Coordinates of C-alpha atoms in Angstrom, one line a residue:
M193 CA 27.0 -61.4 178.7
D194 CA 30.1 -59.4 179.7
S195 CA 31.6 -59.8 183.1
R196 CA 30.8 -57.0 185.5
T197 CA 33.4 -55.1 187.5
D198 CA 31.1 -53.1 189.8
F199 CA 32.9 -54.3 192.9
P200 CA 36.3 -53.3 194.5
E201 CA 39.5 -55.0 193.4
G202 CA 40.4 -57.7 195.9
P203 CA 42.0 -61.1 196.3
Q204 CA 41.5 -63.7 193.5
L205 CA 38.4 -65.7 194.2
R206 CA 38.0 -69.2 193.0
P207 CA 35.1 -69.8 190.7
Q208 CA 34.0 -72.7 193.0
S209 CA 33.8 -70.3 195.9
L210 CA 31.5 -68.0 193.9
M211 CA 29.5 -71.0 192.8
F212 CA 29.0 -72.0 196.4
A213 CA 28.0 -68.4 197.2
F214 CA 25.4 -68.5 194.5
F215 CA 23.9 -71.9 195.4
G216 CA 24.1 -71.1 199.2
G217 CA 22.4 -67.7 198.8
H218 CA 19.8 -68.4 196.1
V219 CA 19.1 -72.2 195.9
L220 CA 19.8 -73.9 199.3
E221 CA 16.7 -72.7 201.0
E222 CA 14.4 -72.8 198.0
G223 CA 13.9 -76.6 198.1
P224 CA 15.5 -79.4 196.0
L225 CA 16.0 -77.5 192.8
C226 CA 18.2 -77.7 189.8
V227 CA 19.4 -74.6 187.9
Y228 CA 19.8 -74.3 184.2
S229 CA 23.5 -74.1 183.2
G230 CA 22.8 -71.0 181.1
S231 CA 21.4 -69.3 184.2
V232 CA 24.5 -70.1 186.2
I233 CA 26.7 -68.7 183.5
E234 CA 24.7 -65.5 183.4
V235 CA 24.7 -65.1 187.2
L236 CA 28.4 -65.7 187.7
A237 CA 29.3 -63.4 184.8
R238 CA 28.0 -60.6 187.1
A239 CA 30.7 -61.7 189.6
G240 CA 33.4 -61.6 187.0
V241 CA 33.6 -65.3 186.0
G242 CA 33.8 -66.1 182.3
E243 CA 31.6 -68.8 180.6
Q244 CA 34.4 -71.3 180.1
A245 CA 35.5 -71.1 183.8
V246 CA 31.9 -71.6 184.9
R247 CA 31.5 -74.7 182.7
S248 CA 34.8 -76.2 183.9
T249 CA 33.8 -75.5 187.5
L250 CA 30.4 -77.2 187.1
T251 CA 32.2 -80.3 185.7
R252 CA 34.7 -80.4 188.5
M253 CA 32.1 -80.0 191.1
V254 CA 30.1 -82.9 189.6
N255 CA 33.2 -85.1 189.6
R256 CA 33.8 -84.2 193.2
G257 CA 30.3 -85.1 194.3
L258 CA 29.3 -81.5 195.1
L259 CA 26.8 -81.1 192.2
Q260 CA 24.6 -83.5 190.2
R261 CA 23.6 -83.1 186.6
Q262 CA 20.0 -83.4 185.5
R263 CA 19.0 -83.3 181.8
E264 CA 15.7 -81.8 180.8
G265 CA 15.2 -82.1 177.0
R266 CA 18.3 -80.6 175.4
R267 CA 19.2 -78.5 178.5
M268 CA 21.5 -79.4 181.4
Y269 CA 20.6 -78.4 185.0
F270 CA 22.7 -78.7 188.1
G271 CA 21.6 -79.3 191.7
L272 CA 23.2 -79.8 195.1
T273 CA 24.3 -83.2 196.4
P274 CA 23.8 -84.0 200.1
Q275 CA 27.5 -83.4 200.7
A276 CA 27.3 -79.9 199.2
T277 CA 24.1 -79.2 201.1
E278 CA 25.9 -80.0 204.4
I279 CA 28.8 -77.8 203.5
L280 CA 26.5 -74.9 202.6
W281 CA 24.5 -75.1 205.8
N282 CA 27.7 -75.1 207.8
G283 CA 29.0 -72.1 205.8
K284 CA 25.7 -70.3 206.3
K285 CA 25.9 -70.7 210.0
R286 CA 29.5 -69.3 210.0
L287 CA 28.5 -66.4 207.8
W288 CA 25.4 -65.2 209.6
D289 CA 25.2 -66.7 213.1
T290 CA 28.8 -66.6 214.3
G291 CA 30.4 -63.2 214.7
A292 CA 34.0 -62.4 213.6
V293 CA 34.8 -61.3 217.2
N294 CA 34.8 -63.8 220.0
D295 CA 33.5 -61.8 223.0
D296 CA 32.0 -64.8 224.8
W297 CA 35.0 -67.1 225.3
D298 CA 34.6 -69.2 228.4
G299 CA 38.3 -69.8 229.1
T300 CA 38.4 -73.4 227.8
W301 CA 40.7 -74.8 225.2
T302 CA 40.7 -77.9 223.1
L303 CA 44.1 -79.6 222.8
L304 CA 44.9 -82.3 220.3
G305 CA 48.1 -84.3 220.5
F306 CA 49.3 -86.7 217.8
S307 CA 52.2 -88.9 217.1
L308 CA 52.4 -90.4 213.6
P309 CA 55.0 -92.7 212.0
E310 CA 57.8 -90.8 210.2
S311 CA 56.7 -92.3 206.9
W312 CA 53.2 -90.9 207.2
Q313 CA 54.0 -87.6 205.6
R314 CA 50.7 -87.4 203.7
Q315 CA 48.6 -88.2 206.8
R316 CA 50.5 -85.6 208.8
H317 CA 50.0 -83.0 206.2
D318 CA 46.2 -83.8 205.9
L319 CA 45.8 -83.6 209.7
R320 CA 47.6 -80.3 210.0
S321 CA 45.7 -78.8 207.1
R322 CA 42.3 -79.9 208.6
L323 CA 43.2 -78.6 212.0
A324 CA 44.3 -75.2 210.7
W325 CA 41.1 -75.0 208.7
S326 CA 39.2 -75.7 211.9
G327 CA 40.9 -72.9 213.9
F328 CA 43.7 -74.9 215.6
G329 CA 47.2 -73.6 215.9
P330 CA 50.5 -75.5 216.6
L331 CA 51.4 -75.0 220.3
Y332 CA 54.2 -77.5 219.6
S333 CA 54.8 -79.7 216.6
G334 CA 52.6 -82.5 217.8
L335 CA 50.3 -80.5 220.1
W336 CA 47.6 -78.3 218.5
I337 CA 45.2 -76.0 220.4
A338 CA 42.0 -74.1 219.7
P339 CA 39.9 -71.8 221.9
G340 CA 36.6 -73.2 223.1
D341 CA 35.2 -76.7 223.3
F342 CA 35.7 -78.3 219.9
D343 CA 34.4 -81.7 218.9
V344 CA 37.1 -82.9 216.4
S345 CA 36.5 -86.7 216.9
A346 CA 34.7 -86.9 213.5
L347 CA 37.5 -85.2 211.7
V348 CA 40.1 -87.5 213.3
S349 CA 38.0 -90.6 212.5
E350 CA 37.5 -89.4 208.9
L351 CA 41.2 -89.3 208.4
G352 CA 41.6 -92.8 210.0
L353 CA 43.9 -91.5 212.8
A354 CA 41.9 -92.1 215.9
A355 CA 44.5 -94.5 217.3
H356 CA 47.2 -91.9 217.0
V357 CA 45.5 -88.9 218.4
K358 CA 44.6 -87.8 222.0
I359 CA 42.1 -85.0 222.6
F360 CA 41.7 -83.0 225.8
H361 CA 39.5 -80.1 227.0
A362 CA 41.2 -77.9 229.6
T363 CA 41.8 -74.4 231.0
A364 CA 45.2 -72.7 231.3
D365 CA 47.0 -72.3 234.6
D366 CA 47.3 -68.7 235.9
A367 CA 51.0 -68.8 235.3
T368 CA 50.4 -69.1 231.5
D369 CA 50.7 -65.9 229.5
I370 CA 47.8 -66.5 227.2
G371 CA 48.4 -63.4 225.1
L372 CA 52.0 -64.4 224.5
M373 CA 50.9 -68.0 223.7
I374 CA 48.4 -66.7 221.1
R375 CA 51.0 -64.5 219.5
D376 CA 53.5 -67.4 219.3
T377 CA 50.9 -69.9 217.9
W378 CA 48.9 -67.9 215.4
D379 CA 49.7 -65.4 212.7
L380 CA 47.9 -62.5 214.2
D381 CA 49.5 -60.0 211.8
G382 CA 48.3 -62.0 208.8
V383 CA 44.7 -62.5 210.1
G384 CA 44.4 -58.8 211.1
A385 CA 45.8 -57.6 207.8
R386 CA 43.2 -59.6 205.9
Y387 CA 40.4 -58.0 207.9
A388 CA 41.8 -54.5 207.6
D389 CA 42.2 -54.8 203.8
F390 CA 38.7 -56.1 203.4
D391 CA 37.3 -53.3 205.6
K392 CA 39.2 -50.6 203.7
R393 CA 38.4 -51.7 200.2
W394 CA 34.7 -52.2 200.8
T395 CA 34.4 -49.0 202.9
D396 CA 36.1 -47.0 200.2
W397 CA 33.9 -48.6 197.6
L398 CA 30.8 -47.6 199.5
G399 CA 32.1 -44.1 200.0
S400 CA 32.9 -43.7 196.3
G401 CA 29.3 -44.2 195.4
S402 CA 30.0 -47.4 193.4
G403 CA 27.4 -49.3 195.4
S404 CA 24.8 -46.6 195.1
G405 CA 22.7 -48.7 192.9
S406 CA 22.8 -51.7 195.2
G407 CA 19.8 -50.6 197.2
S408 CA 17.5 -50.5 194.3
G409 CA 19.1 -52.8 191.7
S410 CA 19.7 -49.9 189.4
G411 CA 22.5 -47.4 188.8
S412 CA 26.2 -48.3 188.6
G413 CA 25.9 -51.1 191.3
D414 CA 25.2 -54.7 190.5
P415 CA 23.7 -56.1 193.7
L416 CA 23.9 -59.8 192.7
G417 CA 27.5 -59.7 191.5
T418 CA 28.5 -57.6 194.5
R419 CA 26.8 -59.9 197.0
L420 CA 28.4 -63.0 195.5
R421 CA 31.9 -61.6 195.7
L422 CA 31.2 -60.0 199.1
T423 CA 30.0 -63.3 200.8
S424 CA 32.7 -65.4 199.0
E425 CA 35.5 -63.1 200.1
W426 CA 34.2 -62.8 203.7
L427 CA 33.8 -66.5 204.1
Q428 CA 37.4 -67.0 202.7
I429 CA 38.7 -64.6 205.4
I430 CA 36.7 -65.9 208.4
R431 CA 37.7 -69.5 207.6
T432 CA 41.3 -68.5 208.2
D433 CA 40.4 -66.9 211.5
P434 CA 40.5 -69.1 214.6
R435 CA 38.2 -66.7 216.5
L436 CA 40.6 -66.1 219.3
P437 CA 39.3 -64.6 222.5
A438 CA 38.9 -60.8 222.0
R439 CA 40.2 -60.0 225.5
H440 CA 43.6 -61.4 224.4
L441 CA 43.9 -59.7 221.0
P442 CA 45.4 -56.3 220.2
A443 CA 43.4 -53.2 220.9
A444 CA 41.2 -52.1 218.0
W445 CA 41.2 -55.6 216.4
P446 CA 40.1 -54.9 212.8
A447 CA 37.7 -57.9 212.7
R448 CA 35.1 -55.9 214.5
S449 CA 35.0 -53.1 212.0
A450 CA 35.2 -55.5 209.0
H451 CA 32.3 -57.5 210.5
D452 CA 30.2 -54.4 210.6
T453 CA 31.1 -53.4 207.0
F454 CA 30.3 -56.9 205.7
H455 CA 26.9 -57.0 207.3
R456 CA 26.1 -53.4 206.2
I457 CA 26.7 -54.2 202.6
A458 CA 25.1 -57.7 202.9
E459 CA 21.9 -56.1 204.2
Q460 CA 21.9 -53.4 201.6
T461 CA 22.2 -55.9 198.7
E462 CA 20.1 -58.7 200.0
A463 CA 16.7 -57.8 198.6
P464 CA 17.8 -56.5 195.2
A465 CA 20.2 -59.4 194.7
C466 CA 17.4 -61.9 195.4
R467 CA 15.0 -60.1 193.0
M468 CA 17.7 -60.2 190.3
A469 CA 18.6 -63.8 190.9
A470 CA 14.9 -64.8 190.7
R471 CA 14.6 -63.1 187.2
L472 CA 17.8 -64.8 185.9
M473 CA 17.3 -68.3 187.3
E474 CA 15.6 -71.0 185.3
T475 CA 15.0 -73.9 187.6
T476 CA 13.3 -77.3 187.7
P477 CA 12.7 -79.7 190.6
L478 CA 15.6 -81.9 191.5
R479 CA 14.8 -85.6 191.0
P480 CA 16.0 -88.1 193.5
S481 CA 19.3 -89.6 192.4

């Protein structure tokens, strides 16, 4: 099957991200199932991923403990591991339950200070990467901060750095210019630009009529491929957003409009994408490993 291009041009999406979007949207809540590899290839072709890239991604995800293989006769099926299931439930919560705009910040901050031996360059890199992924920003080189009450003890323990890290939950003194601190600590221009670009491309796409078939599953739109790319791209954006308090962000922060655009297209494509996925997917119960 030829790859589809019924969606707006955008950032390069990793096949694994689209694979997660597929399993998270169409397998996770259906019970312990395995999906035939041919079905996965056909579905991801609709999101612009070629067969060889799909096969390579399936193999890598098995090797990383994210998928498990299950042979049925001469056919190979793939199902979620407990690790991948946890990742997808967390991603689902971030996608659908947590808004892109933080209107309900309670004024608290989580601060994490660390001091690592100079030779621990890898551990320092891993810690900073995980903190940035969790929404923290560097207030100073060894002091990172995030809005709200974060429990990062599991992250620190997983990296084996509990003895080298101190965690505090606090509020800022009135003398602190929080707006200036935010601008100095996070790349607001970069985060805002990603939201604005997403909003413009997908709004223009809707206005052009390219998605006119998404509501019915016919016409020029491909609801399944569109929804996979939409959710994968949106999750990629919001994972780089620390959800800073809206009251301290620039006026007309583009996340609000982008959030509305995402949910409008997601709602429009949900039913036809699910019907299409159900027609294309060949599944079998996942056996206990």
